[in-house]
């Protein structure tokens, strides 16, 4: 088994824990910055390139502002994410609205703030027509789903044919014709065909499909195609024995497909957009939690003070998150534990049959790669509250970028002020 490095030491965690109770999320500013810079470099060959960070992965204004330094826009999927982007002064062209099953008021708001609307479905053309009273924006994007399986060589990466997203090949051609007739001037295409890919081939393969579609759409509909949005899907090595993607190699692979298909078709001015979430943030966030119970029954359990409310991925998808014990990084993993949270749900386990060093009560467990789709998926089942989010700055200081929820937050949405007064909150 390979090692997975942490960006905080036991000493730092002890210091932090004096001011902030566990569990807490901590993000590594330097890691985020270095990675964002590498991404920009990998696509610098494309003049119009822009990463629209998938806000849903880590919807925190401080994080968004760090990414802004690297020219990142915001990919929003809901009203509140659009509101966040607007409030953080993103320019209209820096906001992408890639949603599905979209409510009317969200389309209206996206249009009002000038976000680029990415239509998930053919029927949304009529729907949008009614919402906007026939006044379509100048630029529209459509989401494509080629169906079938997405394969790299012979291995199946994902199953777009079974996914709820996007338009069929016939539909997207028809959509472009109709939208053009309705006055849309500039077009984009978007597709998200495989999730968390740990392969340098995903983006180049997807890009080729999309570039060929762009040429076909231009030829068949006369549409002026301004951008191809490769969306998210570049993964990270959650397991220590996996090899990380090389974003420079990925960028070059997309470049080659671009020259081959778009360059040759005289479409060398098309911009490449991405909507990465996981790749931008996952490795640079960790959930830190304390061991508070050990239980010896038919198995060995370590109970921690975090639960699936703080990080849902293991419970929801059986996702692997690497765990290290702070200060015991070099000790032998000669114990086997289930690491559990406190929810009254048997799937509330951060790890099952995991080989770890001997864990003592009070040890800090670092749950790795939780920086994307981690805190953000939080909920309040069992009346559990969400933790704080902290930023480990480049100069080593720690800044709280979101406070932990309190019981007062939990009770705030009842129209029942008696609760609050009785509890003196
Ligand atoms: C979730 C999502 C993303 C980000 O996906 P990652 O796997 O985090 O890169 C991008 N675009 C859309 C439309 C999404 O739904």
CSV table of C-alpha atoms and ligand atoms in Angstrom, one decimal:
chain,number,residue,atom,x,y,z
A,1,UNK,CA,0.0,0.0,0.0
A,2,UNK,CA,1.3,3.4,-0.9
A,3,UNK,CA,1.3,6.3,1.5
A,4,UNK,CA,-1.1,9.2,1.4
A,5,UNK,CA,0.3,12.4,2.7
A,6,UNK,CA,-1.6,14.8,4.9
A,7,UNK,CA,-1.2,18.5,4.9
A,8,UNK,CA,-1.7,18.9,8.7
A,9,UNK,CA,0.4,17.4,11.4
A,10,UNK,CA,-0.7,16.2,14.8
A,11,UNK,CA,0.9,19.3,16.4
A,12,UNK,CA,-1.1,21.6,14.1
A,13,UNK,CA,-4.3,19.7,14.8
A,14,UNK,CA,-3.8,19.9,18.5
A,15,UNK,CA,-3.3,23.7,18.2
A,16,UNK,CA,-6.4,24.0,16.0
A,17,UNK,CA,-8.5,21.9,18.4
A,18,UNK,CA,-7.8,24.4,21.2
A,19,UNK,CA,-10.1,26.9,19.3
A,20,UNK,CA,-12.3,24.7,17.2
A,21,UNK,CA,-14.0,21.5,18.4
A,22,UNK,CA,-13.8,18.3,16.3
A,23,UNK,CA,-15.1,17.4,13.9
A,24,UNK,CA,-13.9,20.1,11.5
A,25,UNK,CA,-13.1,20.4,7.8
A,26,UNK,CA,-9.7,21.8,6.9
A,27,UNK,CA,-8.7,23.0,3.5
A,28,UNK,CA,-5.1,23.4,2.2
A,29,UNK,CA,-4.8,26.8,0.5
A,30,UNK,CA,-1.4,26.0,-1.0
A,31,UNK,CA,-2.6,22.8,-2.5
A,32,UNK,CA,-5.6,24.4,-4.0
A,33,UNK,CA,-3.5,27.2,-5.5
A,34,UNK,CA,-0.8,25.0,-6.9
A,35,UNK,CA,-3.3,22.7,-8.5
A,36,UNK,CA,-5.4,25.5,-10.0
A,37,UNK,CA,-2.2,26.9,-11.5
A,38,UNK,CA,-1.3,23.6,-13.1
A,39,UNK,CA,-4.8,23.3,-14.6
A,40,UNK,CA,-4.6,26.8,-16.2
A,41,UNK,CA,-1.2,26.0,-17.6
A,42,UNK,CA,-2.4,22.7,-19.1
A,43,UNK,CA,-5.0,24.5,-21.1
A,44,UNK,CA,-3.1,27.7,-21.8
A,45,UNK,CA,-2.8,26.7,-25.5
A,46,UNK,CA,-6.5,27.5,-25.9
A,47,UNK,CA,-7.2,31.3,-25.9
A,48,UNK,CA,-10.7,31.2,-24.6
A,49,UNK,CA,-10.1,28.5,-22.0
A,50,UNK,CA,-12.0,28.9,-18.7
A,51,UNK,CA,-12.6,26.6,-15.8
A,52,UNK,CA,-16.0,27.1,-14.2
A,53,UNK,CA,-15.6,25.6,-10.8
A,54,UNK,CA,-18.5,23.3,-9.9
A,55,UNK,CA,-19.8,25.3,-7.0
A,56,UNK,CA,-21.8,22.3,-5.7
A,57,UNK,CA,-18.5,20.5,-4.8
A,58,UNK,CA,-17.4,23.1,-2.2
A,59,UNK,CA,-19.8,26.0,-2.0
A,60,UNK,CA,-17.8,28.3,0.2
A,61,UNK,CA,-17.1,31.9,-0.8
A,62,UNK,CA,-13.5,31.9,0.5
A,63,UNK,CA,-12.7,28.9,-1.6
A,64,UNK,CA,-14.4,30.5,-4.7
A,65,UNK,CA,-12.4,33.6,-4.1
A,66,UNK,CA,-9.1,31.6,-4.1
A,67,UNK,CA,-10.0,30.0,-7.4
A,68,UNK,CA,-11.0,33.4,-8.8
A,69,UNK,CA,-7.3,34.3,-8.6
A,70,UNK,CA,-6.7,31.8,-11.4
A,71,UNK,CA,-9.5,33.1,-13.6
A,72,UNK,CA,-12.0,30.4,-12.6
A,73,UNK,CA,-15.7,31.2,-13.1
A,74,UNK,CA,-18.5,29.4,-11.3
A,75,UNK,CA,-20.6,26.5,-12.6
A,76,UNK,CA,-23.9,26.7,-10.7
A,77,UNK,CA,-26.7,24.1,-10.4
A,78,UNK,CA,-29.3,25.9,-8.3
A,79,UNK,CA,-30.8,29.2,-7.3
A,80,UNK,CA,-28.6,29.7,-4.2
A,81,UNK,CA,-25.5,28.8,-6.1
A,82,UNK,CA,-26.4,31.4,-8.7
A,83,UNK,CA,-27.0,33.9,-5.9
A,84,UNK,CA,-23.6,33.1,-4.4
A,85,UNK,CA,-21.9,33.7,-7.7
A,86,UNK,CA,-23.8,37.0,-8.2
A,87,UNK,CA,-23.0,38.2,-4.7
A,88,UNK,CA,-19.3,37.4,-5.2
A,89,UNK,CA,-19.2,39.7,-8.3
A,90,UNK,CA,-18.6,37.1,-11.0
A,91,UNK,CA,-19.1,38.7,-14.4
A,92,UNK,CA,-22.0,37.3,-16.4
A,93,UNK,CA,-19.6,35.5,-18.7
A,94,UNK,CA,-18.0,33.8,-15.7
A,95,UNK,CA,-21.2,32.1,-14.6
A,96,UNK,CA,-22.4,28.9,-16.1
A,97,UNK,CA,-25.8,27.5,-15.2
A,98,UNK,CA,-25.6,23.7,-15.8
A,99,UNK,CA,-28.7,22.4,-14.0
A,100,UNK,CA,-31.3,19.8,-14.8
A,101,UNK,CA,-35.0,19.5,-14.0
A,102,UNK,CA,-34.8,23.2,-13.6
A,103,UNK,CA,-37.5,25.3,-12.0
A,104,UNK,CA,-38.8,28.3,-13.9
A,105,UNK,CA,-37.6,30.9,-11.4
A,106,UNK,CA,-34.1,29.5,-11.6
A,107,UNK,CA,-34.0,29.9,-15.4
A,108,UNK,CA,-35.4,33.5,-15.0
A,109,UNK,CA,-32.8,34.4,-12.4
A,110,UNK,CA,-29.9,32.9,-14.4
A,111,UNK,CA,-31.0,34.9,-17.4
A,112,UNK,CA,-31.4,38.0,-15.3
A,113,UNK,CA,-27.8,37.9,-14.0
A,114,UNK,CA,-26.5,37.0,-17.4
A,115,UNK,CA,-25.3,33.5,-16.7
A,116,UNK,CA,-24.9,31.1,-19.6
A,117,UNK,CA,-27.8,28.7,-19.6
A,118,UNK,CA,-26.9,25.1,-20.4
A,119,UNK,CA,-30.1,23.4,-21.4
A,120,UNK,CA,-30.3,19.8,-20.2
A,121,UNK,CA,-33.3,18.8,-22.3
A,122,UNK,CA,-35.1,19.4,-25.6
A,123,UNK,CA,-38.4,20.2,-23.9
A,124,UNK,CA,-36.6,23.0,-22.0
A,125,UNK,CA,-36.6,25.1,-25.1
A,126,UNK,CA,-40.3,25.6,-25.0
A,127,UNK,CA,-40.2,25.9,-21.2
A,128,UNK,CA,-37.6,28.6,-21.4
A,129,UNK,CA,-39.5,30.3,-24.2
A,130,UNK,CA,-42.4,30.7,-21.8
A,131,UNK,CA,-40.2,31.8,-18.9
A,132,UNK,CA,-38.4,34.4,-20.9
A,133,UNK,CA,-41.4,35.4,-22.9
A,134,UNK,CA,-39.7,34.5,-26.2
A,135,UNK,CA,-36.7,36.7,-25.5
A,136,UNK,CA,-33.9,34.2,-25.7
A,137,UNK,CA,-30.4,35.2,-24.6
A,138,UNK,CA,-27.7,35.7,-27.3
A,139,UNK,CA,-25.8,32.6,-26.1
A,140,UNK,CA,-27.1,29.2,-25.2
A,141,UNK,CA,-25.5,25.9,-24.5
A,142,UNK,CA,-27.0,22.4,-24.9
A,143,UNK,CA,-26.1,19.3,-23.0
A,144,UNK,CA,-25.4,16.2,-25.0
A,145,UNK,CA,-25.9,12.5,-24.1
A,146,UNK,CA,-24.7,10.0,-26.7
A,147,UNK,CA,-26.3,7.1,-24.9
A,148,UNK,CA,-24.7,3.6,-24.6
A,149,UNK,CA,-21.6,3.1,-22.6
A,150,UNK,CA,-18.6,5.4,-22.4
A,151,UNK,CA,-15.6,3.3,-23.0
A,152,UNK,CA,-11.9,3.9,-23.0
A,153,UNK,CA,-10.5,1.1,-25.1
A,154,UNK,CA,-12.4,-1.9,-23.9
A,155,UNK,CA,-13.1,-0.8,-20.4
A,156,UNK,CA,-16.4,0.7,-19.5
A,157,UNK,CA,-16.0,4.0,-17.6
A,158,UNK,CA,-19.7,4.8,-17.2
A,159,UNK,CA,-23.2,4.4,-18.6
A,160,UNK,CA,-24.5,7.6,-20.1
A,161,UNK,CA,-27.4,5.6,-21.6
A,162,UNK,CA,-28.7,5.2,-18.1
A,163,UNK,CA,-28.2,8.8,-17.0
A,164,UNK,CA,-30.9,11.3,-16.7
A,165,UNK,CA,-28.9,14.1,-18.3
A,166,UNK,CA,-28.6,15.6,-21.7
A,167,UNK,CA,-30.2,15.4,-25.2
A,168,UNK,CA,-29.9,12.6,-27.7
A,169,UNK,CA,-28.0,13.2,-31.0
A,170,UNK,CA,-31.2,13.8,-33.0
A,171,UNK,CA,-32.5,16.1,-30.3
A,172,UNK,CA,-29.5,18.3,-30.1
A,173,UNK,CA,-29.4,18.9,-33.8
A,174,UNK,CA,-33.1,19.8,-33.8
A,175,UNK,CA,-32.5,22.0,-30.7
A,176,UNK,CA,-29.8,24.0,-32.4
A,177,UNK,CA,-32.1,24.6,-35.5
A,178,UNK,CA,-35.0,25.8,-33.3
A,179,UNK,CA,-32.8,28.0,-31.0
A,180,UNK,CA,-31.2,29.6,-34.0
A,181,UNK,CA,-34.7,30.3,-35.4
A,182,UNK,CA,-35.6,31.9,-32.1
A,183,UNK,CA,-32.7,34.3,-32.4
A,184,UNK,CA,-29.9,32.7,-30.5
A,185,UNK,CA,-26.6,33.8,-32.0
A,186,UNK,CA,-23.9,31.9,-30.2
A,187,UNK,CA,-23.8,28.3,-29.1
A,188,UNK,CA,-22.0,25.9,-26.8
A,189,UNK,CA,-22.1,22.2,-26.2
A,190,UNK,CA,-21.6,20.3,-23.0
A,191,UNK,CA,-21.4,16.7,-21.9
A,192,UNK,CA,-20.5,14.8,-18.7
A,193,UNK,CA,-20.1,11.2,-19.6
A,194,UNK,CA,-18.1,9.6,-16.8
A,195,UNK,CA,-17.5,10.5,-13.2
A,196,UNK,CA,-14.3,10.4,-11.1
A,197,UNK,CA,-12.2,9.1,-13.9
A,198,UNK,CA,-8.6,8.2,-12.9
A,199,UNK,CA,-7.3,8.1,-16.5
A,200,UNK,CA,-5.5,10.7,-18.6
A,201,UNK,CA,-7.7,9.5,-21.5
A,202,UNK,CA,-11.1,10.5,-20.4
A,203,UNK,CA,-11.0,14.2,-21.4
A,204,UNK,CA,-9.2,13.6,-24.7
A,205,UNK,CA,-11.7,10.9,-25.7
A,206,UNK,CA,-14.7,13.0,-24.6
A,207,UNK,CA,-13.2,16.0,-26.4
A,208,UNK,CA,-13.0,14.2,-29.7
A,209,UNK,CA,-16.6,13.1,-29.5
A,210,UNK,CA,-17.6,16.7,-28.7
A,211,UNK,CA,-15.4,18.3,-31.4
A,212,UNK,CA,-16.9,16.0,-34.0
A,213,UNK,CA,-20.4,16.9,-32.8
A,214,UNK,CA,-19.5,20.6,-33.0
A,215,UNK,CA,-18.4,20.3,-36.6
A,216,UNK,CA,-21.6,18.3,-37.4
A,217,UNK,CA,-23.8,20.9,-35.7
A,218,UNK,CA,-22.1,23.7,-37.6
A,219,UNK,CA,-22.5,21.8,-40.9
A,220,UNK,CA,-26.1,20.8,-40.4
A,221,UNK,CA,-27.5,23.9,-38.6
A,222,UNK,CA,-25.1,26.7,-39.5
A,223,UNK,CA,-24.8,27.5,-35.8
A,224,UNK,CA,-21.9,29.6,-34.6
A,225,UNK,CA,-20.3,27.4,-32.0
A,226,UNK,CA,-18.3,29.4,-29.5
A,227,UNK,CA,-17.4,26.8,-26.9
A,228,UNK,CA,-17.1,23.2,-26.0
A,229,UNK,CA,-17.7,22.5,-22.3
A,230,UNK,CA,-16.0,19.3,-21.2
A,231,UNK,CA,-17.7,19.6,-17.8
A,232,UNK,CA,-16.4,17.7,-14.7
A,233,UNK,CA,-15.4,14.1,-14.3
A,234,UNK,CA,-11.6,14.2,-13.9
A,235,UNK,CA,-11.1,12.1,-10.8
A,236,UNK,CA,-8.6,11.8,-8.0
A,237,UNK,CA,-6.9,8.8,-6.5
A,238,UNK,CA,-9.0,8.1,-3.4
A,239,UNK,CA,-7.0,4.9,-2.8
A,240,UNK,CA,-3.3,5.1,-2.0
A,241,UNK,CA,-2.4,2.6,-4.6
A,242,UNK,CA,-4.0,4.5,-7.5
A,243,UNK,CA,-2.0,6.8,-9.7
A,244,UNK,CA,-3.1,10.4,-10.0
A,245,UNK,CA,-4.1,12.0,-13.3
A,246,UNK,CA,-1.5,14.2,-14.9
A,247,UNK,CA,-3.4,17.3,-15.9
A,248,UNK,CA,-0.6,18.4,-18.3
A,249,UNK,CA,-0.9,15.2,-20.2
A,250,UNK,CA,-4.7,15.6,-20.2
A,251,UNK,CA,-4.4,19.1,-21.6
A,252,UNK,CA,-2.1,18.0,-24.3
A,253,UNK,CA,-4.4,15.1,-25.2
A,254,UNK,CA,-7.3,17.6,-25.6
A,255,UNK,CA,-5.0,19.9,-27.6
A,256,UNK,CA,-4.2,17.1,-30.1
A,257,UNK,CA,-7.9,16.2,-30.6
A,258,UNK,CA,-8.6,19.9,-31.0
A,259,UNK,CA,-6.1,20.4,-33.8
A,260,UNK,CA,-7.1,17.1,-35.5
A,261,UNK,CA,-10.9,17.8,-35.5
A,262,UNK,CA,-11.6,21.5,-35.0
A,263,UNK,CA,-8.4,22.9,-36.5
A,264,UNK,CA,-8.9,20.9,-39.6
A,265,UNK,CA,-12.6,22.0,-39.9
A,266,UNK,CA,-11.6,25.7,-39.7
A,267,UNK,CA,-13.0,26.0,-36.1
A,268,UNK,CA,-9.7,26.9,-34.4
A,269,UNK,CA,-11.3,29.7,-32.4
A,270,UNK,CA,-13.6,27.5,-30.3
A,271,UNK,CA,-13.1,28.0,-26.5
A,272,UNK,CA,-12.6,25.0,-24.2
A,273,UNK,CA,-14.5,25.2,-20.9
A,274,UNK,CA,-14.3,22.8,-18.0
A,275,UNK,CA,-16.5,22.5,-14.9
A,276,UNK,CA,-14.2,20.6,-12.6
A,277,UNK,CA,-15.2,20.1,-9.0
A,278,UNK,CA,-13.5,17.1,-7.5
A,279,UNK,CA,-10.2,17.6,-9.3
A,280,UNK,CA,-10.0,21.2,-8.0
A,281,UNK,CA,-10.7,20.5,-4.4
A,282,UNK,CA,-11.1,16.9,-3.2
A,283,UNK,CA,-7.4,16.2,-2.2
A,284,UNK,CA,-7.1,19.6,-0.5
A,285,UNK,CA,-9.8,19.1,2.1
A,286,UNK,CA,-9.9,16.7,5.0
A,287,UNK,CA,-12.4,15.9,7.7
A,288,UNK,CA,-10.7,15.7,11.1
A,289,UNK,CA,-12.5,13.8,13.8
A,290,UNK,CA,-11.7,12.4,17.2
A,291,UNK,CA,-12.0,8.7,18.3
A,292,UNK,CA,-14.4,8.8,21.3
A,293,UNK,CA,-15.4,5.2,21.7
A,294,UNK,CA,-14.1,1.7,21.0
A,295,UNK,CA,-16.5,-1.2,20.9
A,296,UNK,CA,-15.6,-4.9,20.9
A,297,UNK,CA,-18.4,-7.1,19.8
A,298,UNK,CA,-18.5,-9.3,16.7
A,299,UNK,CA,-16.1,-6.8,15.1
A,300,UNK,CA,-13.8,-4.1,16.4
A,301,UNK,CA,-15.4,-0.6,16.1
A,302,UNK,CA,-13.9,2.8,16.5
A,303,UNK,CA,-16.6,5.4,17.1
A,304,UNK,CA,-15.7,8.9,16.1
A,305,UNK,CA,-17.3,12.3,16.7
A,306,UNK,CA,-18.1,12.9,13.0
A,307,UNK,CA,-20.9,11.0,11.2
A,308,UNK,CA,-22.3,10.7,7.7
A,309,UNK,CA,-24.0,14.1,8.2
A,310,UNK,CA,-20.4,15.5,7.9
A,311,UNK,CA,-19.3,13.3,5.0
A,312,UNK,CA,-21.9,11.3,3.2
A,313,UNK,CA,-20.0,9.6,0.4
A,314,UNK,CA,-19.0,6.4,2.2
A,315,UNK,CA,-22.6,5.9,3.4
A,316,UNK,CA,-24.2,6.9,0.1
A,317,UNK,CA,-22.0,5.2,-2.5
A,318,UNK,CA,-19.7,3.0,-0.4
A,319,UNK,CA,-17.0,5.4,-1.5
A,320,UNK,CA,-13.5,4.8,-0.2
A,321,UNK,CA,-11.9,7.6,1.8
A,322,UNK,CA,-8.4,7.0,3.1
A,323,UNK,CA,-8.0,7.4,6.8
A,324,UNK,CA,-4.8,8.1,8.7
A,325,UNK,CA,-4.3,8.6,12.4
A,326,UNK,CA,-2.5,11.9,13.2
A,327,UNK,CA,0.9,11.2,14.6
A,328,UNK,CA,0.8,7.5,13.8
A,329,UNK,CA,1.4,7.9,10.1
A,330,UNK,CA,4.5,5.6,10.2
A,331,UNK,CA,3.0,3.0,12.5
A,332,UNK,CA,2.2,-0.4,11.3
A,333,UNK,CA,-1.5,-0.9,10.2
A,334,UNK,CA,-1.9,-4.1,12.2
A,335,UNK,CA,-5.4,-3.5,13.5
A,336,UNK,CA,-8.7,-4.0,11.6
A,337,UNK,CA,-11.5,-1.6,12.4
A,338,UNK,CA,-14.9,-0.4,11.3
A,339,UNK,CA,-14.8,3.4,11.8
A,340,UNK,CA,-18.3,4.5,12.6
A,341,UNK,CA,-20.3,7.6,13.2
A,342,UNK,CA,-23.2,8.0,15.6
A,343,UNK,CA,-26.3,8.0,13.3
A,344,UNK,CA,-29.0,5.4,13.8
A,345,UNK,CA,-28.2,4.0,10.4
A,346,UNK,CA,-25.9,1.0,10.0
A,347,UNK,CA,-24.4,2.5,6.9
A,348,UNK,CA,-22.9,5.3,8.9
A,349,UNK,CA,-19.4,3.9,8.6
A,350,UNK,CA,-16.4,5.8,7.3
A,351,UNK,CA,-14.5,2.6,6.8
A,352,UNK,CA,-15.2,-1.1,7.0
A,353,UNK,CA,-12.6,-3.7,7.8
A,354,UNK,CA,-9.9,-1.1,7.4
A,355,UNK,CA,-6.3,-1.8,8.4
A,356,UNK,CA,-5.1,0.9,10.7
A,357,UNK,CA,-2.6,1.4,13.5
A,358,UNK,CA,-3.9,0.8,17.0
A,359,UNK,CA,-6.3,3.6,17.8
A,360,UNK,CA,-6.5,5.1,21.3
A,361,UNK,CA,-9.3,7.2,22.6
A,362,UNK,CA,-8.6,10.8,21.8
A,363,UNK,CA,-6.7,10.1,18.6
A,364,UNK,CA,-7.4,12.3,15.7
A,365,UNK,CA,-8.4,10.6,12.5
A,366,UNK,CA,-7.9,12.4,9.3
A,367,UNK,CA,-10.4,11.4,6.6
A,368,UNK,CA,-8.7,12.3,3.3
A,369,UNK,CA,-9.9,13.7,0.0
A,370,UNK,CA,-13.0,15.2,1.5
A,371,UNK,CA,-12.5,18.7,-0.1
A,372,UNK,CA,-15.2,18.2,-2.8
A,373,UNK,CA,-18.7,16.7,-2.4
A,374,UNK,CA,-17.9,16.4,1.3
A,375,UNK,CA,-19.1,19.1,3.6
A,376,UNK,CA,-21.5,20.2,0.8
A,377,UNK,CA,-23.6,17.0,0.9
A,378,UNK,CA,-24.2,17.5,4.6
A,379,UNK,CA,-27.6,17.2,6.1
A,380,UNK,CA,-29.2,17.2,9.5
A,381,UNK,CA,-30.4,13.7,10.1
A,382,UNK,CA,-30.7,12.6,13.8
A,383,UNK,CA,-30.5,16.3,14.6
A,384,UNK,CA,-26.8,16.3,13.9
A,385,UNK,CA,-25.2,19.6,13.1
A,386,UNK,CA,-22.7,20.5,10.4
A,387,UNK,CA,-19.2,21.2,11.4
A,388,UNK,CA,-17.0,24.3,10.8
A,389,UNK,CA,-14.8,24.7,7.8
A,390,UNK,CA,-11.3,26.0,8.3
A,391,UNK,CA,-8.7,27.2,5.9
A,392,UNK,CA,-5.0,26.4,6.5
A,393,UNK,CA,-3.5,29.4,4.8
A,394,UNK,CA,-0.2,29.5,3.0
A,395,UNK,CA,1.5,31.2,5.9
A,396,UNK,CA,0.4,28.5,8.3
A,397,UNK,CA,-2.4,30.5,9.9
A,398,UNK,CA,-5.8,28.9,10.3
A,399,UNK,CA,-8.9,30.9,9.4
A,400,UNK,CA,-12.5,29.8,10.0
A,401,UNK,CA,-14.3,30.1,6.7
A,402,UNK,CA,-17.6,28.8,8.0
A,403,UNK,CA,-18.7,28.4,11.6
A,404,UNK,CA,-20.2,25.2,12.9
A,405,UNK,CA,-24.0,25.0,13.1
A,406,UNK,CA,-25.5,25.5,16.5
A,407,UNK,CA,-28.8,24.2,17.9
A,408,UNK,CA,-30.2,27.6,17.2
A,409,UNK,CA,-29.6,27.1,13.5
A,410,UNK,CA,-31.3,23.8,13.7
A,411,UNK,CA,-34.4,25.2,15.3
A,412,UNK,CA,-34.5,28.4,13.3
A,413,UNK,CA,-36.9,27.2,10.6
A,414,UNK,CA,-39.7,26.3,13.0
A,415,UNK,CA,-42.4,28.8,13.5
A,416,UNK,CA,-42.4,27.9,17.1
A,417,UNK,CA,-40.6,30.5,19.1
A,418,UNK,CA,-41.4,28.7,22.4
A,419,UNK,CA,-38.6,26.2,21.6
A,420,UNK,CA,-36.0,28.9,21.3
A,421,UNK,CA,-37.2,30.8,24.5
A,422,UNK,CA,-37.4,27.6,26.5
A,423,UNK,CA,-33.9,26.6,25.5
A,424,UNK,CA,-32.5,30.1,26.0
A,425,UNK,CA,-30.7,29.9,22.7
B,1,LIG,C1,-21.2,17.7,-10.5
B,1,LIG,C2,-21.0,18.4,-11.8
B,1,LIG,C3,-19.7,18.8,-12.1
B,1,LIG,C4,-18.5,18.6,-11.3
B,1,LIG,O1,-18.2,17.2,-11.3
B,1,LIG,P1,-16.8,16.7,-10.7
B,1,LIG,O2,-16.9,15.2,-10.7
B,1,LIG,O3,-16.8,17.2,-9.3
B,1,LIG,O4,-15.7,17.2,-11.5
B,1,LIG,C5,-19.6,19.6,-13.3
B,1,LIG,N1,-20.6,19.8,-14.1
B,1,LIG,C6,-21.9,19.4,-13.8
B,1,LIG,C7,-23.0,19.7,-14.7
B,1,LIG,C8,-22.1,18.6,-12.6
B,1,LIG,O5,-23.3,18.2,-12.3
